Coordinates of C-alpha atoms in Angstrom, one line a residue:
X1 CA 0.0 0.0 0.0
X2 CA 3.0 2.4 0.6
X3 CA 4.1 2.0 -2.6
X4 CA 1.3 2.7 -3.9
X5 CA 0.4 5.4 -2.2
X6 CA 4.5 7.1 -3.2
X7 CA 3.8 6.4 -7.1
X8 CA 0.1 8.3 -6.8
X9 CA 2.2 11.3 -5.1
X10 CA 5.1 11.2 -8.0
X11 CA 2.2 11.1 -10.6
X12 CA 0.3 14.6 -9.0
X13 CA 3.4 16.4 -8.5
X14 CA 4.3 15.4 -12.0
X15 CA 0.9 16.3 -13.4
X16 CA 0.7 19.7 -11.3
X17 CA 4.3 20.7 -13.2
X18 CA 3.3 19.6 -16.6
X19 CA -0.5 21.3 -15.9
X20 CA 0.8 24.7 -14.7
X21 CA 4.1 25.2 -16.9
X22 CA 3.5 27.7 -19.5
X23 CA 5.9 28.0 -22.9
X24 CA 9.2 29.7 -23.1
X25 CA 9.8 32.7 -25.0
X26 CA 11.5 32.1 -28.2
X27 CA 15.0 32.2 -28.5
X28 CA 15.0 34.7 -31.5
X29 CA 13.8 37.5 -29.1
X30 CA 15.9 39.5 -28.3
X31 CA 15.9 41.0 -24.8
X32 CA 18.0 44.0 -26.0
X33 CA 16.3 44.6 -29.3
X34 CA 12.9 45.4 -27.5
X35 CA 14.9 47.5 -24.8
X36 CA 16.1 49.5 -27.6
X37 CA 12.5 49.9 -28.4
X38 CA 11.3 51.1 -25.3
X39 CA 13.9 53.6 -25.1
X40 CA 13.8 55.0 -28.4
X41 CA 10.2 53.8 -29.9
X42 CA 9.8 54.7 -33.7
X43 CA 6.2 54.6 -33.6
X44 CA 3.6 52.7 -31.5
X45 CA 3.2 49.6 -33.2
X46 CA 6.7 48.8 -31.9
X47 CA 5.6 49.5 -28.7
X48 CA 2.9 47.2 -28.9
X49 CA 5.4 44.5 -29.9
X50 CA 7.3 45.4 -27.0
X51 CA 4.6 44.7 -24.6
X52 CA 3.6 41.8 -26.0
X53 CA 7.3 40.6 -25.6
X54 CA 7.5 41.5 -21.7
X55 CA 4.0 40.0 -21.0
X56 CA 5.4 36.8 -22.3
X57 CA 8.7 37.3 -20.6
X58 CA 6.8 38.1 -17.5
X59 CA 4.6 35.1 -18.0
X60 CA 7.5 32.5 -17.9
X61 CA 9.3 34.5 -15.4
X62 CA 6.0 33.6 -13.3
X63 CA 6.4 30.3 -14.0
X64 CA 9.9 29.2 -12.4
X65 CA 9.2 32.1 -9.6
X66 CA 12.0 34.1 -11.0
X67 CA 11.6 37.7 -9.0
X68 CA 13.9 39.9 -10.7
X69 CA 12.5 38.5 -13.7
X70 CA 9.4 39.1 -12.9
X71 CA 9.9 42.8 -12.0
X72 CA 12.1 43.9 -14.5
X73 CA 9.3 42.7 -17.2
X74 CA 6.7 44.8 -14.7
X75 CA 9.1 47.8 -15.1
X76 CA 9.0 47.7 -18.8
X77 CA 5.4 47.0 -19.3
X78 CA 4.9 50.5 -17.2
X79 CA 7.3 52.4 -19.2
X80 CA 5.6 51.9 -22.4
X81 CA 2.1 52.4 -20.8
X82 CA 3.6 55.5 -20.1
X83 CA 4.6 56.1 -23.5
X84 CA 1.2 55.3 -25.1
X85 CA -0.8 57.5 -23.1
X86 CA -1.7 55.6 -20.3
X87 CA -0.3 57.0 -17.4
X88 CA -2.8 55.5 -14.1
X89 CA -1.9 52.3 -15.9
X90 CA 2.0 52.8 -16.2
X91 CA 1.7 53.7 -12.1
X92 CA -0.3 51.1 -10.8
X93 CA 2.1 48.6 -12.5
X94 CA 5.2 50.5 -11.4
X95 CA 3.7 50.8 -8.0
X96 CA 3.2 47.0 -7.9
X97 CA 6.9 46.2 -9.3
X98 CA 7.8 48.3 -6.3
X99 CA 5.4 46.2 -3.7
X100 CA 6.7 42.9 -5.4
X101 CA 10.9 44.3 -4.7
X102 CA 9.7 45.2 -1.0
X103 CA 8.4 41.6 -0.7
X104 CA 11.6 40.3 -1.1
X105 CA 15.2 40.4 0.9
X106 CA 17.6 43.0 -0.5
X107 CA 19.7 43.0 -3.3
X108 CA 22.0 44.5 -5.8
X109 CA 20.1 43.8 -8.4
X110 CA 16.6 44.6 -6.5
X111 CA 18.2 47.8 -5.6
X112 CA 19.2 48.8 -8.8
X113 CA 15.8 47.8 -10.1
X114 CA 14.0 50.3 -7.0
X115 CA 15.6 52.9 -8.5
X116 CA 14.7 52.4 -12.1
X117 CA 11.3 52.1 -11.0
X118 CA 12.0 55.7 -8.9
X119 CA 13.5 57.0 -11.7
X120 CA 9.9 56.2 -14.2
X121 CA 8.0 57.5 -11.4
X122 CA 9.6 60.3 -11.5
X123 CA 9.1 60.4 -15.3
X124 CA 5.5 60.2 -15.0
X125 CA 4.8 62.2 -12.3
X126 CA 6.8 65.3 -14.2
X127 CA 4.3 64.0 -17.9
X128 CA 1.4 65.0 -15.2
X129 CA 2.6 67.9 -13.7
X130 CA 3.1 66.8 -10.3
X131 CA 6.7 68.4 -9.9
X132 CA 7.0 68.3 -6.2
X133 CA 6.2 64.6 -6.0
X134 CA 8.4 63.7 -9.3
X135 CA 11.5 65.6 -7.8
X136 CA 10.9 64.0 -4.2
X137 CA 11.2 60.5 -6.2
X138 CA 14.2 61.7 -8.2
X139 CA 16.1 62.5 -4.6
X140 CA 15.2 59.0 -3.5
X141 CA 17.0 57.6 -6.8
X142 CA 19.7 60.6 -6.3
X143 CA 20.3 58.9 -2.3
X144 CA 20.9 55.4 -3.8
X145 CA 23.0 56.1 -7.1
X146 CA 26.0 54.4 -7.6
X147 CA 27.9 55.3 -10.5
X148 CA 28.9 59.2 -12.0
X149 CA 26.2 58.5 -15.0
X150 CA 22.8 57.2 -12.4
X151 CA 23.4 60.8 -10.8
X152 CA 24.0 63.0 -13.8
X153 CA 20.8 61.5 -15.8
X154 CA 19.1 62.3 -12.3
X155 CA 20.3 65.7 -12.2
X156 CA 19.4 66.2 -15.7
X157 CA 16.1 64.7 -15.1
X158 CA 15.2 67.3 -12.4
X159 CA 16.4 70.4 -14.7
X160 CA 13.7 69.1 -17.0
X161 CA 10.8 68.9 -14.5
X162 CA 11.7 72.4 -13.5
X163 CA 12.1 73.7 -17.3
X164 CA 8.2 72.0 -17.2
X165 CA 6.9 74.7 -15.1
X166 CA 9.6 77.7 -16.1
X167 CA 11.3 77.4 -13.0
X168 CA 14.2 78.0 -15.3
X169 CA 16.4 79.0 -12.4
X170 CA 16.2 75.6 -10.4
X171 CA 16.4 73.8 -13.9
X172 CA 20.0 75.4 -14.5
X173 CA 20.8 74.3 -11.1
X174 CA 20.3 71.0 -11.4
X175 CA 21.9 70.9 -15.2
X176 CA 25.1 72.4 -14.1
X177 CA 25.0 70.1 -11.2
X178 CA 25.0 67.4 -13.9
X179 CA 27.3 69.8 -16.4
X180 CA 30.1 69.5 -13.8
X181 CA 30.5 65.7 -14.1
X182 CA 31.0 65.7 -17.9
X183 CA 34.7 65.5 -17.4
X184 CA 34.0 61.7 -15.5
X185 CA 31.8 60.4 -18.0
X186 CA 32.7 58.6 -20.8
X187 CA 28.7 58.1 -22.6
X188 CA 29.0 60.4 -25.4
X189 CA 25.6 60.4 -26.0
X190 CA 24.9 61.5 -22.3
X191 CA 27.1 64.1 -22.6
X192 CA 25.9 65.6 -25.7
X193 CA 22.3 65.5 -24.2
X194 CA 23.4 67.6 -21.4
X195 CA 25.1 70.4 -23.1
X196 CA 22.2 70.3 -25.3
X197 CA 19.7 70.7 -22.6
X198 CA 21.6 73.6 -21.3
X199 CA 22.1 75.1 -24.6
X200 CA 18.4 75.0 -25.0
X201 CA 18.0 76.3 -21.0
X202 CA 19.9 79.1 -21.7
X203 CA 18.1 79.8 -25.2
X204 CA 14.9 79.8 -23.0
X205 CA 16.3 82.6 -20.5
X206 CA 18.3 84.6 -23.3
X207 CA 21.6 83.5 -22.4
X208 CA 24.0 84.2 -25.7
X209 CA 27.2 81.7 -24.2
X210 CA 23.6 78.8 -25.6
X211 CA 25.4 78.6 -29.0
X212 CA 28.4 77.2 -27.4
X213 CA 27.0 74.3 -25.3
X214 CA 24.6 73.7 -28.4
X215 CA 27.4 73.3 -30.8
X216 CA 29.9 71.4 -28.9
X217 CA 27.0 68.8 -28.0
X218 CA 26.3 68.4 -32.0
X219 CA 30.1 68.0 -32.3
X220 CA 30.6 65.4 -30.1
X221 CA 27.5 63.6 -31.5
X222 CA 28.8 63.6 -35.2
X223 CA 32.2 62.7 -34.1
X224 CA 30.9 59.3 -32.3
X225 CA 28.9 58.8 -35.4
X226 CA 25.7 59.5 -33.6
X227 CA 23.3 61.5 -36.7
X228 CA 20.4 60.1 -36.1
X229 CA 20.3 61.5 -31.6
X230 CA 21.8 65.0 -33.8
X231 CA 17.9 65.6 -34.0
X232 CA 17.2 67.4 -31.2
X233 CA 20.6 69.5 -31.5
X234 CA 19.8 70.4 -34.9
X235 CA 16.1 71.6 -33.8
X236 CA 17.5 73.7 -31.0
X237 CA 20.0 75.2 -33.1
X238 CA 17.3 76.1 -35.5
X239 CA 15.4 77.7 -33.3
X240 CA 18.4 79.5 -31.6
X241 CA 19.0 80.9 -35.0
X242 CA 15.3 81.8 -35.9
X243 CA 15.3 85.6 -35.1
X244 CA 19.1 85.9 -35.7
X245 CA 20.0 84.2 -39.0
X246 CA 17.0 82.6 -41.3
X247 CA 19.0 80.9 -44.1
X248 CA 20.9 79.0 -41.0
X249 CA 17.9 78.2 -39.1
X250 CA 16.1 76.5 -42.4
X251 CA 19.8 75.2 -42.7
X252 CA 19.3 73.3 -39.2
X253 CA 15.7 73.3 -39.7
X254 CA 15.6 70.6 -42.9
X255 CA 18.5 68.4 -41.2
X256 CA 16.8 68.3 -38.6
X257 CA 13.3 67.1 -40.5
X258 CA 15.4 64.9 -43.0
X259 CA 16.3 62.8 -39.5
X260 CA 12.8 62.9 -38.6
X261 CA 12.0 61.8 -42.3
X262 CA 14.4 59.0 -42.2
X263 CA 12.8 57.8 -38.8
X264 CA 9.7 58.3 -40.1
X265 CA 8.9 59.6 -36.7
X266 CA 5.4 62.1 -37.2
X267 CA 6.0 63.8 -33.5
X268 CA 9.7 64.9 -34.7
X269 CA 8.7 66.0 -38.2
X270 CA 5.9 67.9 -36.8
X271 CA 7.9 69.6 -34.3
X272 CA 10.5 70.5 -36.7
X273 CA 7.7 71.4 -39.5
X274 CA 6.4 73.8 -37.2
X275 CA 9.9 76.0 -37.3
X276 CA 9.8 75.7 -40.5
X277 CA 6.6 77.4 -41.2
X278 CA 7.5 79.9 -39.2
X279 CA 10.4 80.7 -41.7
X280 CA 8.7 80.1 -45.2
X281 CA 4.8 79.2 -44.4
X282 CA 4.0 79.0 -47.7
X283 CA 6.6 76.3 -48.4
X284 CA 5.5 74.4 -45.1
X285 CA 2.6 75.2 -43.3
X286 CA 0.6 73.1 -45.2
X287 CA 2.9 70.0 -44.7
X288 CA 2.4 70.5 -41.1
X289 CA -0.9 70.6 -40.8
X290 CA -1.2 66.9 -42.6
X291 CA 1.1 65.6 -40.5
X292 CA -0.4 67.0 -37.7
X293 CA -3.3 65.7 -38.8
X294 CA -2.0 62.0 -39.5
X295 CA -0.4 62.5 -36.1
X296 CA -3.7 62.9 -34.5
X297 CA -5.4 60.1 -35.9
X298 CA -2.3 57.5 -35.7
X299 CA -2.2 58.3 -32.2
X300 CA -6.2 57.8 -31.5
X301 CA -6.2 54.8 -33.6
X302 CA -2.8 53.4 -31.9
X303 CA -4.6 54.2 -28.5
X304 CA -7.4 52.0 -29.4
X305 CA -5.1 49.6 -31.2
X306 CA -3.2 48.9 -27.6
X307 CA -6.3 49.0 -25.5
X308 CA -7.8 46.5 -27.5
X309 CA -4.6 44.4 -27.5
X310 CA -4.1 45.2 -23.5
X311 CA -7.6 43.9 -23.3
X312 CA -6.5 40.7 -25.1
X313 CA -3.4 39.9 -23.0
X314 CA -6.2 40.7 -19.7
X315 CA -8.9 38.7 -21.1
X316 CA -6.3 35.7 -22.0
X317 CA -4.6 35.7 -18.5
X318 CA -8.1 35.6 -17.1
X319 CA -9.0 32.5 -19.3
X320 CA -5.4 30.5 -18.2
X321 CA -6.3 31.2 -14.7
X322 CA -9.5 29.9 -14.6
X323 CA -8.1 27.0 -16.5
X324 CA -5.5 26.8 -14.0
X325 CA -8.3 27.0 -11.0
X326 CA -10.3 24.1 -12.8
X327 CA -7.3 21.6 -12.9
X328 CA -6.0 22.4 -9.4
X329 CA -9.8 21.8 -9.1
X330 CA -10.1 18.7 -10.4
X331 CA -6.7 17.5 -9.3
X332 CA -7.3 18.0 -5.6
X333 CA -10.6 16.2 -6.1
X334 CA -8.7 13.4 -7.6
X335 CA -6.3 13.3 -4.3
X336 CA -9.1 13.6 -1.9
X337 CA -10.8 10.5 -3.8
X338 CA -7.3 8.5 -3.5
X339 CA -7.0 9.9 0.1
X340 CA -10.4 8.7 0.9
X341 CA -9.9 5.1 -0.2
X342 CA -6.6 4.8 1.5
X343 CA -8.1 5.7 4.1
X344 CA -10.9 3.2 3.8
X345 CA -9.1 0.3 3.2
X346 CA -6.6 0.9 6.4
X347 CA -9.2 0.9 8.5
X348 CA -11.0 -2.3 7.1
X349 CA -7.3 -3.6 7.8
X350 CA -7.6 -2.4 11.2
X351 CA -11.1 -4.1 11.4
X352 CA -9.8 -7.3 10.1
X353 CA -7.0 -7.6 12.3
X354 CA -9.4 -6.7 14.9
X355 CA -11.9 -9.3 13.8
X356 CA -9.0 -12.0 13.3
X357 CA -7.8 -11.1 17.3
X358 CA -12.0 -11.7 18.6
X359 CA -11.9 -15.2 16.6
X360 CA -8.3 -16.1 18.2
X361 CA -10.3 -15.1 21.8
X362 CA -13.7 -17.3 20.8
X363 CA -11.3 -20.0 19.5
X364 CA -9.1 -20.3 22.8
X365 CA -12.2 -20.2 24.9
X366 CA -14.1 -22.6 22.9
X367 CA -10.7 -25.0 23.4
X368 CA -10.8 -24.0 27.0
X369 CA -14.2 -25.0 27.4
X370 CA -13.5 -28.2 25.6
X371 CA -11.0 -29.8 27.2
X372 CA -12.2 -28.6 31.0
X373 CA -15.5 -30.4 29.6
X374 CA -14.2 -33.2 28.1
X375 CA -10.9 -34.2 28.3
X376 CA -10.2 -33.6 32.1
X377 CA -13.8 -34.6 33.2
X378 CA -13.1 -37.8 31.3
X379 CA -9.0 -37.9 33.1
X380 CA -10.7 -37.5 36.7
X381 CA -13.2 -40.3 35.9
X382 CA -10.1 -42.8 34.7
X383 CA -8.2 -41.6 38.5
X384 CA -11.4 -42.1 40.3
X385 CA -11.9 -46.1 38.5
X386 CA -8.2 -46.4 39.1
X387 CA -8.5 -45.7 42.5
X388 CA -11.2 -47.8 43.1
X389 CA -9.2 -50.8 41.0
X390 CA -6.8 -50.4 43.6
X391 CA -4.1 -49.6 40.8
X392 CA -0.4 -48.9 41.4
X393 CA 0.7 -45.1 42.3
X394 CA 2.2 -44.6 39.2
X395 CA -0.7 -45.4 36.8
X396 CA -2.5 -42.3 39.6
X397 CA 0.8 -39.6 39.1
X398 CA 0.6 -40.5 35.5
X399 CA -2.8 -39.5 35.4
X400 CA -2.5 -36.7 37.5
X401 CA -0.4 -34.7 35.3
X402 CA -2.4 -35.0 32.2
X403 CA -4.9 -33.6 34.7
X404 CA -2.9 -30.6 35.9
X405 CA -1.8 -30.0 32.2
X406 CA -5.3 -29.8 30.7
X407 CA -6.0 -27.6 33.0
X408 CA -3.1 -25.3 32.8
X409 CA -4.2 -25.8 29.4
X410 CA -7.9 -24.4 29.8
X411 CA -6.7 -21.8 32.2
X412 CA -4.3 -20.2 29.3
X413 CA -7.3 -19.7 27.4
X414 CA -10.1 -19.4 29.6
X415 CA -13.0 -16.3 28.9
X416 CA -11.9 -13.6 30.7
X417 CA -14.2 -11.1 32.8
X418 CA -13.4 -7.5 32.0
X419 CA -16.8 -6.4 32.9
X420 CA -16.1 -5.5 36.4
X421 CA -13.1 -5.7 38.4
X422 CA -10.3 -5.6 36.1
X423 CA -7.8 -5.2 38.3
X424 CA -8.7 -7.9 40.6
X425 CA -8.3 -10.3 37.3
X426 CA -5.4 -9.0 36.7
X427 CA -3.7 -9.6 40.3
X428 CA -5.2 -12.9 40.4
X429 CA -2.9 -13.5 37.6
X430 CA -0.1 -12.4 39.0
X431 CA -0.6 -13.8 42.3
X432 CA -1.0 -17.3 40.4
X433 CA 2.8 -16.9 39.2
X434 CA 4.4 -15.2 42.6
X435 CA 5.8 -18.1 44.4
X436 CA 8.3 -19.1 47.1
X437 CA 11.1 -18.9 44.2
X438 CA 10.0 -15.8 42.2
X439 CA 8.6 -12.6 43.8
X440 CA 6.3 -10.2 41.4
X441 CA 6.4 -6.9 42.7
X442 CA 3.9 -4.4 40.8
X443 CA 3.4 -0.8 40.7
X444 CA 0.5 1.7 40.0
X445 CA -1.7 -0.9 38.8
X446 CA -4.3 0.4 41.2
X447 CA -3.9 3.8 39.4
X448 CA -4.9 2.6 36.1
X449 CA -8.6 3.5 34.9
X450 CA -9.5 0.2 33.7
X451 CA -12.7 1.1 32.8
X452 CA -11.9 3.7 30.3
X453 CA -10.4 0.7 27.9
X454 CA -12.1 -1.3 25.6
X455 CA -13.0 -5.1 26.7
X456 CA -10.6 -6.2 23.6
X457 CA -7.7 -4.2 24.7
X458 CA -8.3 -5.7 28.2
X459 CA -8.3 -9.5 26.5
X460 CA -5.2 -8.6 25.1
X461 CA -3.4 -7.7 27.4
X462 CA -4.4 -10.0 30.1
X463 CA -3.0 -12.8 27.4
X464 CA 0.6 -11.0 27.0
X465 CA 1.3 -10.8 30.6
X466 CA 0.0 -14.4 30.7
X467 CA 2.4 -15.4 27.9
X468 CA 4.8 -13.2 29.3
X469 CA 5.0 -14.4 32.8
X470 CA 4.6 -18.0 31.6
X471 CA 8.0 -17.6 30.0
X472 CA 9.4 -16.0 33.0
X473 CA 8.6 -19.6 34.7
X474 CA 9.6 -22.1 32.0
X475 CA 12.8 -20.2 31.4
X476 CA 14.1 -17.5 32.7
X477 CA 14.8 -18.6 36.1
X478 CA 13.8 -15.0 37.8
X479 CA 13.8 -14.8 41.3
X480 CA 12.2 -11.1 41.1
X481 CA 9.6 -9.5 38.5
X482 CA 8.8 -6.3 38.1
X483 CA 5.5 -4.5 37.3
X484 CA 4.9 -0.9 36.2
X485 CA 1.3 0.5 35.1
X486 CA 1.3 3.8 34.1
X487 CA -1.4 5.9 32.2
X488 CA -1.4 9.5 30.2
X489 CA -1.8 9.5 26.7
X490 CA -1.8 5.8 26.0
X491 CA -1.8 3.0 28.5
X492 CA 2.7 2.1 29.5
X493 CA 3.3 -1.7 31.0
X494 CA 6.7 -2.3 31.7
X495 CA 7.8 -6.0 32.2
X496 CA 11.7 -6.3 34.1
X497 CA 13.0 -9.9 35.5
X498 CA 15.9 -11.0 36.2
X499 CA 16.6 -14.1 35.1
X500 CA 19.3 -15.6 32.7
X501 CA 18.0 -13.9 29.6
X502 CA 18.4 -15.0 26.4
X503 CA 19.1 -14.5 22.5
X504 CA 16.2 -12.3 21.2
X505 CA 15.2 -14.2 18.4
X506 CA 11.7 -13.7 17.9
X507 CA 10.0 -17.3 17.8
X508 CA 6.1 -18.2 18.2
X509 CA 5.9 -17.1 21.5
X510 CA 7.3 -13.2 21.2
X511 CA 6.0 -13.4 17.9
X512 CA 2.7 -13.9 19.1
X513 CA 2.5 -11.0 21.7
X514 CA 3.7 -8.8 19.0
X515 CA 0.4 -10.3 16.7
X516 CA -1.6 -9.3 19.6
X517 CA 0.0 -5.8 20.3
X518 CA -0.5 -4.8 16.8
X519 CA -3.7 -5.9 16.4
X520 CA -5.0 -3.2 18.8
X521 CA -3.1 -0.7 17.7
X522 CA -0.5 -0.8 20.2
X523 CA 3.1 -1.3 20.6
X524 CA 5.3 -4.3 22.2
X525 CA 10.0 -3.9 22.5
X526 CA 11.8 -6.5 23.8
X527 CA 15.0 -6.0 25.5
X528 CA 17.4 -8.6 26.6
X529 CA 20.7 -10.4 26.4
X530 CA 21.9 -13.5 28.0
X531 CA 22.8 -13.5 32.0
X532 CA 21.5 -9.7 31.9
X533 CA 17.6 -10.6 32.6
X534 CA 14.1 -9.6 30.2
X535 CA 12.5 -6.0 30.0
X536 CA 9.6 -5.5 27.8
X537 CA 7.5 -2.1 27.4
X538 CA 4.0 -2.1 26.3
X539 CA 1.8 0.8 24.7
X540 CA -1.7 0.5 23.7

């Protein structure tokens, strides 16, 4: 039955792993490709790739409980929420990502990943306005930064949310706060983006020394090979030029849109369209009002597009965790079923073994009965002729201990009264075996409530101490016995002689006690070794 019961266990924890395990990604996605994507989306249909990508990602991260995994993926999937428009979205995931890295003991990586999530926070409380709470989170990513580049993009970061709402004299705080640490950093692109910033800072406040910074950023851009990130140099520098020098701001102006064009990114053209009107609006004005145009429905029709596809990926995680519910379902039915009939069929085993112990008792009374009926009634009647016959005194001792045996005989197996008075039974049998040559000493058998044990546990026991005792006379030559009843949880006999002892090999008569024992329920140890006496402890 233990076997059985093991090989049902290795098939549901098989079946639970091969019922919950959900595909891997494939290996042609590339992590870094779809980061690339999320920081520098084209258009919005490669956003909507990307956060298909993480939800899988996110998905088997789930799978083989991999944490960092899973937060990482929860951090992307906010930042291009974000992105699309959907900022309550992009916070409640980004607050959850935050909830899930609390959850768990600290870490490097975990730490790292707190502040990105700080850092998008940050982000999308400065897209809403809320300055005071986005530059309290960029202070919390500021306290925990660990390299010269996490605290210039922060410091940069918080010159931005100030440039939001033309606090322009915090913003160039914070920039040359970040300006300083050029010298230590060896991102290019970084670099560039912070003298650009500050070009366009100080374009904003009429600073002339903005030419400078504005150049020198698009120089070190085209010298790392970087045209395409020129973009946003190249529309600053335009518009820096667009009250003191036309023919140079168009100049910037159309490299600027040819990036744009080459991106085919509508936000950038637009932006760069509308300088452009404002130099030759005839040439294009119109341009930028069918882009803007386009702009406006790609984006509504986008918006849908990804609401339509988020409710999708919702309404097929709903669907795999209902399926998911049903199988646990049906598999912890399946257990309790199995459970149930293991459970059954030990206790029929009990009740057999039970069962077998009553028809042992009925048989050895029923032999009892028979030979104090039969065969000694008939022995006493062949002593009493034999007497009368006047027959030798051997024929009579001959006679006699057939006698005395079939009693001994009938006695072993007699019916026992458990009714009433237990312990009186009990020290009548001991009392039967305390002689001139052995003395049985017992203790707290007075103590015992009797009465609280079944009649079959009574039988039993009565027949072990019989059994045991009879051995003590055939062969252990004791000269002292000792008794111990005690009673808490279960009912403790302990049997101690000491007499010669023996080998304990355990042969019909141990074996039977034991058959007895277990039949009940209870528990029977020998404990001996030649010249060193016999112990036995009994539970039941």
């Amino acid at each position: 039955m233990k076997s059985t019961f093991f090989s049902f266990l290795f098939f549901i924890i098989a079946f639970h792993i091969k019922a919950f395990s959900v595909n891997i990604p494939a290996v042609s996605d590339s992590l870094n490709y779809y980061i690339q994507i999320v920081d520098q989306p084209q258009n919005a249909d490669e956003l909507i790739k990307a956060y298909k990508f993480f939800v899988r990602k996110k998905e088997f991260a789930e799978s083989i409980n991999d944490i960092n995994s899973v937060v990482y993926a929860n951090i992307q999937l906010s930042r291009i929420e974000l992105k699309i428009g959907l900022p309550y979205e992009s916070e409640i995931l980004a607050v959850k990502a935050l909830e899930q890295i609390n959850a768990h003991p600290d870490s490097i990586y975990l730490n790292t990943l707190k502040n990105s999530v700080y850092n998008h926070l940050g982000i999308l409380y400065r897209s809403q306005k809320n300055i005071s709470k986005s530059i309290e989170l960029y202070h919390k990513v500021l306290s925990q930064a660990n390299s010269v580049r996490d605290t210039a993009i922060v410091f940069n970061n918080m010159s931005n949310a100030y440039k939001d709402v033309a606090d322009y004299a915090k913003a160039k705080k914070e920039l040359i706060k970040a300006y300083q640490l050029i010298p230590r950093l060896s991102d290019v692109s970084l670099k560039a983006k912070i003298l650009d910033n500050l070009g366009a800072l100080k374009l904003k406040i009429g600073d002339s020394s903005a030419i400078y910074d504005l150049k020198k950023a698009l120089n070190l851009l085209l010298k790392n090979g970087d045209t395409v990130k020129a973009y946003y140099n190249y529309k600053n520098l335009a518009n820096y030029y667009l009250t003191k020098d036309t023919l140079k701001a168009k100049s910037f102006g159309l490299k600027a849109y040819a990036i744009a064009n080459s991106m085919n990114n509508l936000s950038n053209k637009r932006d760069v369209l509308a300088i452009l009107s404002e130099l030759d609006a005839k040439t294009y004005f119109k341009t930028f009002m069918e882009v803007d145009r386009v702009l406006s429905n790609r984006k509504a029709l986008q918006a849908n597009k990804f609401a339509l596809m988020k409710y999708d990926v919702s309404k097929k995680e709903k669907e795999l965790q209902e399926k998911e519910q049903q199988t646990r379902l049906y598999l912890y039915l399946v257990l309790l079923i199995v459970l149930i009939t293991i459970a059954f069929f030990y206790i029929l085993s009990v009740k057999h073994k039970k069962d077998r112990l009553k028809q042992v008792l009925q048989t050895e009374s029923r032999i009892s009965k028979k030979i104090h009926d039969e065969v000694a009634n008939d022995m006493y009647q062949i002593m009493v002729k034999a007497q009368a016959q006047e027959q030798t005194n051997i024929l009579l001792d001959d006679l006699e201990a057939v006698y005395l045996k079939t009693r001994d005989i009938s006695k072993e197996n007699s019916v026992i009264n458990t009714s009433q008075n237990f312990k009186e039974t009990l020290q009548d049998l001991i009392a039967s075996y305390d002689t001139s040559d052995v003395n049985i000493v017992t203790q707290g058998l007075s103590k015992i409530p009797w009465q609280s044990l079944s009649h079959l546990k009574k039988v039993t026991l009565y027949r072990v101490l019989q059994e045991l005792l009879t051995n003590m006379k055939k062969h252990s030559k004791a000269s002292l016995v000792m008794l111990v009843f005690n009673k808490e949880a279960k009912l403790n006999v302990k049997y101690t002689d000491n007499g010669v002892g023996c080998s304990l090999i355990k042969q019909s008569g141990l074996q039977n006690m034991e058959t007895r024992i277990k039949a009940i329920q209870g528990s029977i140890t020998f404990e001996t070794r030649k010249q060193a006496g016999f112990k036995a402890n009994i539970l039941i």
